[in-house]
Every structure is written in structure tokens, then in C-alpha cells.
Amino acid sequence: MFSKLYKYQIKELWFIARYFYLAMTGTILIGLFISETRIPGVVQFFNTLLLIGFIICGIAIIIFTITHDYQNQQGKRSYFFRSIPAKESVIIGSRLSYYLTYYFATVIVLAIGIAIFTISHTAINMMLPFHIAFSIIKDIFFQTKIIGMLLFIIVYAVFHQVISMMFAITIGSHARLKSLGIGGPILVYFLHYVAMQILTLISMLFIPISIKLPENPDTGFEFRIVFESMMPEMSKLFSAQSNEIKYIGIGFIFTTFIVWIIMAIWIYKCSKNKISLN
């Protein structure tokens, strides 16, 4: 049943998403073609427009991913989707997999496209062949710690966004918020976002685990994890004893993970017992 629900949701959105992915691929190819002309001003202008269009297409896929899930849970397809004789854990698992598939696919395409646009921009500005510009960008960004940090940020951001959207749609579809329609999930997401921002800030400041930034950034991207809170650094900054921050608190990782567990349990219970269809 899991595979059937997962395939249904994937295919349902694919009829729209494929055109956006095709458009994203097209903007990259057109951008490379225009870059080969090497016409000053023209290349920068059109590549900027293409990059904006490229990013908008990626955002559109994410928006459609969310709206399709809402339609399945509370919108025009909800009676069909909710009438499927499947365990709630299977439904939630298929929803999670559906979200992760499109989110990660879109993020990967965005990352590749932005990298190509960046290399192309570097090649034009520095009047270099494409492969040399690629080598320069690779030497700057393709470092183990940078790649590791970027991968962690991407995975963390994707999971956080997916769980947040599932939470907002499920809790926002509760009987008490039914009269608000789409406003229910929007309200829940807004309140959740504000609460998470406050919790993240408190965790960064007071939980004693941080990343210590390099003393001299020119020596390279080097950092290490230390068991100190960020609060002393902020106190020095606000009291004008220092004009830079050497520690970045990462305690929010642990609090966010706990919140994810609470949200997952909440989603399961509300989805199983309290969801109300319009």
C-alpha cells in the first residue's frame, strides 16, 4: 500500500513538475549558449534574467508540492485520499517520502544550475575558458569541510521544511480551524515559524556547543566544534568590547530534533483521530 500511495502522489504532481524541470534545464542550456557569444553586457543581462527564471521554477515546484498535499489531505481530493484503507503510518510515510523526493530533486537541480551560472559568470567576467573558471570555483568551494557543511545545511533545511509543512497542513485541517480553509494551515505554519525562531535563538545563545570560526579567515575555511555557548560573544558585541563574533551556537540542532519528534507524534495522532474534511 505504501508504494501505491507514494507512486500516486509522485505521478499526480509529475504532470506539472516535469514542465518546470524542463524549463529549468532549458534556462541552463540557453544561458550556456548566450555565454558562448561573449558579448559584453548582453551576456550578463540575459543570464541574470535566466537565473531569476530558473530559481522561480524551482520555487514553483516546491509550492505545487505543498498545494498538492493540501488538496489530498483537506482539499478537493481529500475524500478520495482519506478513504483509502491504509494505516495512518503508511499514509504519513508516503507523504513524507513524496515531499522528500520532490524537495531533494529540486534542491539538486537548483544547486547544479546555480553552480553552472556561477562558473559561466566567472568565466565571462575574468575572460577565461569555461574549464579554467570551473577549476577556480572548484578550488574555492570544493573543500571537504565546505561540502560537508553545505550537505548538512541542505539535509537539515529540507527535513525541517517538510516536517513543518506536514505539521501545518495536518494541524491546520483540525475541526477547530476548518472554517478558515487554507488559512488554517497558513496560521499554524506562521505560529510554528515564530515559535521555532525564538527557540532556535535561545538554543544558539545558551546551549554550550558552538562552532569556533578561524582567527584569520584568509588562511582558509577552518573551524572546530567547542563546548561553549554563544552568549558571552554576544555580550561582548553588545557592550562594544568586541566587533566580531568568533562562536556560532549550534545547540539548535538538538532542540530542533526534539521538536521534530514531538511534531511527528502530533501529526500522527491528529491525522488519525481529529482531521475534519470540508
Tab-separated table of C-alpha atoms in Angstrom:
chain	number	residue	atom	x	y	z
A	1	MET	CA	0.000	0.000	0.000
A	2	PHE	CA	2.890	2.351	0.773
A	3	SER	CA	4.331	2.045	-2.735
A	4	LYS	CA	0.906	2.598	-4.313
A	5	LEU	CA	0.255	5.763	-2.302
A	6	TYR	CA	3.778	7.033	-2.947
A	7	LYS	CA	3.564	6.412	-6.697
A	8	TYR	CA	0.116	8.012	-6.824
A	9	GLN	CA	1.374	11.233	-5.219
A	10	ILE	CA	4.553	11.315	-7.310
A	11	LYS	CA	2.704	10.776	-10.601
A	12	GLU	CA	-0.009	13.242	-9.641
A	13	LEU	CA	2.475	16.117	-9.332
A	14	TRP	CA	4.775	14.930	-12.117
A	15	PHE	CA	2.286	16.056	-14.785
A	16	ILE	CA	3.056	19.640	-13.683
A	17	ALA	CA	6.570	19.340	-12.239
A	18	ARG	CA	8.073	17.885	-15.420
A	19	TYR	CA	7.407	21.125	-17.299
A	20	PHE	CA	9.143	23.173	-14.623
A	21	TYR	CA	12.143	20.819	-14.596
A	22	LEU	CA	12.242	21.055	-18.387
A	23	ALA	CA	12.130	24.857	-18.148
A	24	MET	CA	14.980	24.820	-15.611
A	25	THR	CA	17.077	22.645	-17.918
A	26	GLY	CA	16.240	24.965	-20.807
A	27	THR	CA	17.378	28.072	-18.946
A	28	ILE	CA	20.734	26.437	-18.198
A	29	LEU	CA	21.284	25.437	-21.837
A	30	ILE	CA	20.197	28.858	-23.144
A	31	GLY	CA	22.453	30.515	-20.581
A	32	LEU	CA	25.443	28.472	-21.738
A	33	PHE	CA	24.655	29.266	-25.371
A	34	ILE	CA	24.426	33.006	-24.674
A	35	SER	CA	27.623	32.885	-22.615
A	36	GLU	CA	29.485	31.491	-25.613
A	37	THR	CA	28.739	34.710	-27.529
A	38	ARG	CA	30.911	36.646	-25.045
A	39	ILE	CA	29.055	39.884	-25.866
A	40	PRO	CA	29.742	42.353	-23.003
A	41	GLY	CA	26.623	43.443	-21.157
A	42	VAL	CA	24.289	41.222	-23.168
A	43	VAL	CA	25.538	38.018	-21.546
A	44	GLN	CA	25.237	39.411	-18.014
A	45	PHE	CA	21.759	40.826	-18.673
A	46	PHE	CA	20.245	37.683	-20.163
A	47	ASN	CA	21.970	35.345	-17.721
A	48	THR	CA	20.537	37.375	-14.825
A	49	LEU	CA	17.038	37.038	-16.279
A	50	LEU	CA	17.559	33.327	-16.908
A	51	LEU	CA	18.854	32.789	-13.367
A	52	ILE	CA	15.797	34.532	-11.911
A	53	GLY	CA	13.503	32.400	-14.072
A	54	PHE	CA	15.456	29.291	-13.088
A	55	ILE	CA	15.007	29.979	-9.371
A	56	ILE	CA	11.312	30.869	-9.800
A	57	CYS	CA	10.718	27.493	-11.485
A	58	GLY	CA	12.343	25.729	-8.530
A	59	ILE	CA	10.208	27.667	-6.047
A	60	ALA	CA	7.095	26.872	-8.115
A	61	ILE	CA	7.769	23.122	-7.837
A	62	ILE	CA	8.016	23.413	-4.050
A	63	ILE	CA	4.756	25.399	-3.921
A	64	PHE	CA	2.943	22.830	-6.070
A	65	THR	CA	4.343	20.047	-3.880
A	66	ILE	CA	2.736	21.674	-0.862
A	67	THR	CA	-0.572	22.547	-2.527
A	68	HIS	CA	-0.994	19.020	-3.897
A	69	ASP	CA	-0.503	17.581	-0.426
A	70	TYR	CA	-3.074	20.037	0.933
A	71	GLN	CA	-5.565	19.022	-1.758
A	72	ASN	CA	-5.045	15.363	-0.834
A	73	GLN	CA	-5.465	15.997	2.880
A	74	GLN	CA	-8.105	18.723	3.049
A	75	GLY	CA	-8.941	19.958	-0.443
A	76	LYS	CA	-10.818	18.655	-3.454
A	77	ARG	CA	-9.167	15.203	-3.438
A	78	SER	CA	-9.316	14.671	0.321
A	79	TYR	CA	-12.397	12.412	0.385
A	80	PHE	CA	-10.753	10.054	-2.101
A	81	PHE	CA	-7.338	10.092	-0.439
A	82	ARG	CA	-8.639	9.750	3.119
A	83	SER	CA	-10.979	6.906	2.151
A	84	ILE	CA	-8.082	4.673	1.122
A	85	PRO	CA	-7.952	1.676	3.518
A	86	ALA	CA	-4.387	2.162	4.708
A	87	LYS	CA	-2.806	2.523	8.126
A	88	GLU	CA	-2.125	6.073	9.220
A	89	SER	CA	1.591	5.305	9.496
A	90	VAL	CA	1.590	4.227	5.841
A	91	ILE	CA	-0.199	7.414	4.739
A	92	ILE	CA	2.201	9.619	6.705
A	93	GLY	CA	5.203	7.658	5.433
A	94	SER	CA	4.083	8.042	1.819
A	95	ARG	CA	3.508	11.784	2.355
A	96	LEU	CA	6.964	12.188	3.863
A	97	SER	CA	8.604	10.254	1.010
A	98	TYR	CA	6.647	12.262	-1.561
A	99	TYR	CA	7.818	15.544	-0.042
A	100	LEU	CA	11.439	14.428	0.279
A	101	THR	CA	11.544	13.180	-3.315
A	102	TYR	CA	10.488	16.479	-4.844
A	103	TYR	CA	12.318	18.676	-2.338
A	104	PHE	CA	15.667	16.907	-2.775
A	105	ALA	CA	15.249	16.601	-6.548
A	106	THR	CA	14.516	20.322	-6.795
A	107	VAL	CA	17.373	21.289	-4.489
A	108	ILE	CA	19.831	19.168	-6.501
A	109	VAL	CA	18.713	20.731	-9.782
A	110	LEU	CA	18.918	24.212	-8.227
A	111	ALA	CA	22.408	23.538	-6.862
A	112	ILE	CA	23.694	22.263	-10.218
A	113	GLY	CA	22.100	25.133	-12.119
A	114	ILE	CA	23.371	27.855	-9.791
A	115	ALA	CA	26.864	26.316	-9.928
A	116	ILE	CA	26.790	26.398	-13.745
A	117	PHE	CA	25.568	30.001	-13.791
A	118	THR	CA	28.291	30.953	-11.275
A	119	ILE	CA	31.028	29.297	-13.328
A	120	SER	CA	29.715	30.918	-16.501
A	121	HIS	CA	29.612	34.325	-14.795
A	122	THR	CA	33.182	33.864	-13.553
A	123	ALA	CA	34.385	32.825	-16.992
A	124	ILE	CA	32.828	35.919	-18.637
A	125	ASN	CA	33.999	38.428	-16.020
A	126	MET	CA	37.549	37.077	-15.877
A	127	MET	CA	37.676	36.345	-19.632
A	128	LEU	CA	38.628	32.736	-19.024
A	129	PRO	CA	37.737	29.445	-20.709
A	130	PHE	CA	34.889	27.607	-19.027
A	131	HIS	CA	37.059	24.734	-17.762
A	132	ILE	CA	39.538	27.114	-16.104
A	133	ALA	CA	36.709	29.035	-14.425
A	134	PHE	CA	35.398	25.685	-13.204
A	135	SER	CA	38.794	24.864	-11.702
A	136	ILE	CA	38.864	28.200	-9.861
A	137	ILE	CA	35.379	27.704	-8.407
A	138	LYS	CA	36.212	24.100	-7.542
A	139	ASP	CA	39.341	25.099	-5.614
A	140	ILE	CA	37.366	27.674	-3.627
A	141	PHE	CA	34.245	25.714	-2.750
A	142	PHE	CA	35.073	22.045	-3.250
A	143	GLN	CA	36.700	21.606	0.136
A	144	THR	CA	35.769	18.744	2.426
A	145	LYS	CA	34.524	20.944	5.264
A	146	ILE	CA	32.593	23.292	2.979
A	147	ILE	CA	30.936	20.420	1.135
A	148	GLY	CA	30.143	18.685	4.408
A	149	MET	CA	28.657	21.831	5.897
A	150	LEU	CA	26.591	22.554	2.779
A	151	LEU	CA	25.249	18.983	2.686
A	152	PHE	CA	24.285	19.191	6.345
A	153	ILE	CA	22.533	22.542	5.837
A	154	ILE	CA	20.620	21.212	2.816
A	155	VAL	CA	19.504	17.991	4.540
A	156	TYR	CA	18.605	19.850	7.739
A	157	ALA	CA	16.669	22.561	5.875
A	158	VAL	CA	14.784	20.058	3.706
A	159	PHE	CA	13.728	17.863	6.623
A	160	HIS	CA	12.748	20.878	8.700
A	161	GLN	CA	10.664	22.369	5.898
A	162	VAL	CA	8.978	19.051	5.054
A	163	ILE	CA	8.018	18.281	8.650
A	164	SER	CA	6.871	21.879	9.153
A	165	MET	CA	4.598	21.768	6.091
A	166	MET	CA	3.139	18.373	7.032
A	167	PHE	CA	2.530	19.687	10.535
A	168	ALA	CA	0.885	22.894	9.302
A	169	ILE	CA	-1.418	21.091	6.859
A	170	THR	CA	-2.393	18.363	9.332
A	171	ILE	CA	-2.939	20.570	12.395
A	172	GLY	CA	-4.368	23.392	10.278
A	173	SER	CA	-7.012	20.965	8.994
A	174	HIS	CA	-8.242	20.300	12.520
A	175	ALA	CA	-12.002	20.700	13.070
A	176	ARG	CA	-11.492	23.882	15.096
A	177	LEU	CA	-9.726	25.549	12.156
A	178	LYS	CA	-11.916	24.078	9.423
A	179	SER	CA	-13.801	27.336	8.866
A	180	LEU	CA	-10.552	29.081	7.905
A	181	GLY	CA	-9.969	26.797	4.896
A	182	ILE	CA	-6.438	27.232	3.574
A	183	GLY	CA	-5.998	29.912	6.233
A	184	GLY	CA	-5.808	27.187	8.908
A	185	PRO	CA	-2.529	25.665	7.659
A	186	ILE	CA	-1.162	29.150	6.953
A	187	LEU	CA	-1.940	30.288	10.504
A	188	VAL	CA	-0.410	27.144	12.023
A	189	TYR	CA	2.721	27.498	9.878
A	190	PHE	CA	3.120	31.161	10.879
A	191	LEU	CA	2.792	30.403	14.598
A	192	HIS	CA	5.141	27.436	14.247
A	193	TYR	CA	7.679	29.579	12.373
A	194	VAL	CA	7.675	32.296	15.056
A	195	ALA	CA	7.991	29.738	17.861
A	196	MET	CA	10.870	27.966	16.095
A	197	GLN	CA	12.732	31.219	15.523
A	198	ILE	CA	12.528	32.041	19.227
A	199	LEU	CA	13.540	28.509	20.253
A	200	THR	CA	16.428	28.499	17.772
A	201	LEU	CA	17.752	31.826	19.067
A	202	ILE	CA	17.578	30.686	22.696
A	203	SER	CA	19.278	27.390	21.825
A	204	MET	CA	22.071	29.125	19.912
A	205	LEU	CA	22.755	31.531	22.764
A	206	PHE	CA	22.579	29.277	25.809
A	207	ILE	CA	23.311	25.645	24.865
A	208	PRO	CA	27.088	25.155	25.350
A	209	ILE	CA	28.110	23.859	21.936
A	210	SER	CA	29.346	26.086	19.136
A	211	ILE	CA	31.463	26.317	16.023
A	212	LYS	CA	34.606	28.357	16.559
A	213	LEU	CA	35.391	30.407	13.475
A	214	PRO	CA	39.014	30.816	12.287
A	215	GLU	CA	41.048	33.640	13.758
A	216	ASN	CA	42.283	34.592	10.300
A	217	PRO	CA	39.745	33.869	7.515
A	218	ASP	CA	42.456	34.397	4.895
A	219	THR	CA	44.193	31.190	5.976
A	220	GLY	CA	41.284	29.078	4.769
A	221	PHE	CA	37.941	27.741	5.829
A	222	GLU	CA	38.897	26.137	9.115
A	223	PHE	CA	36.617	25.706	12.108
A	224	ARG	CA	36.202	23.404	15.070
A	225	ILE	CA	33.456	22.465	17.492
A	226	VAL	CA	33.833	23.729	21.065
A	227	PHE	CA	31.646	23.200	24.120
A	228	GLU	CA	30.952	26.853	24.812
A	229	SER	CA	27.794	28.908	24.473
A	230	MET	CA	27.429	31.879	22.172
A	231	MET	CA	26.087	34.197	24.883
A	232	PRO	CA	29.482	35.561	26.075
A	233	GLU	CA	30.310	36.539	22.486
A	234	MET	CA	27.011	38.377	22.100
A	235	SER	CA	27.539	40.156	25.432
A	236	LYS	CA	30.931	41.414	24.256
A	237	LEU	CA	29.426	42.518	20.970
A	238	PHE	CA	26.596	44.498	22.570
A	239	SER	CA	28.915	46.033	25.185
A	240	ALA	CA	31.327	47.155	22.424
A	241	GLN	CA	34.139	45.023	23.863
A	242	SER	CA	34.418	43.274	20.527
A	243	ASN	CA	33.276	43.928	16.969
A	244	GLU	CA	33.254	40.338	15.710
A	245	ILE	CA	31.709	37.006	16.578
A	246	LYS	CA	34.059	34.045	16.958
A	247	TYR	CA	31.494	31.451	18.031
A	248	ILE	CA	28.295	30.348	16.274
A	249	GLY	CA	25.970	28.375	18.504
A	250	ILE	CA	24.690	25.094	17.070
A	251	GLY	CA	22.626	23.924	20.030
A	252	PHE	CA	19.505	24.484	17.957
A	253	ILE	CA	20.254	21.196	16.165
A	254	PHE	CA	19.389	19.216	19.275
A	255	THR	CA	16.289	21.205	20.208
A	256	THR	CA	15.039	21.060	16.620
A	257	PHE	CA	15.448	17.280	16.564
A	258	ILE	CA	13.346	17.011	19.737
A	259	VAL	CA	10.717	19.301	18.209
A	260	TRP	CA	10.641	17.103	15.083
A	261	ILE	CA	9.827	14.062	17.221
A	262	ILE	CA	7.044	15.923	19.035
A	263	MET	CA	5.638	17.189	15.730
A	264	ALA	CA	5.748	13.702	14.182
A	265	ILE	CA	3.761	12.255	17.108
A	266	TRP	CA	1.323	15.175	16.925
A	267	ILE	CA	0.867	14.701	13.172
A	268	TYR	CA	0.150	11.002	13.649
A	269	LYS	CA	-2.406	11.479	16.411
A	270	CYS	CA	-4.255	14.362	14.751
A	271	SER	CA	-4.204	12.755	11.334
A	272	LYS	CA	-5.600	9.536	12.743
A	273	ASN	CA	-8.275	10.838	15.074
A	274	LYS	CA	-9.043	14.507	14.599
A	275	ILE	CA	-8.795	15.518	10.952
A	276	SER	CA	-12.001	17.092	9.622
A	277	LEU	CA	-12.773	17.218	5.910
A	278	ASN	CA	-14.552	20.202	4.378
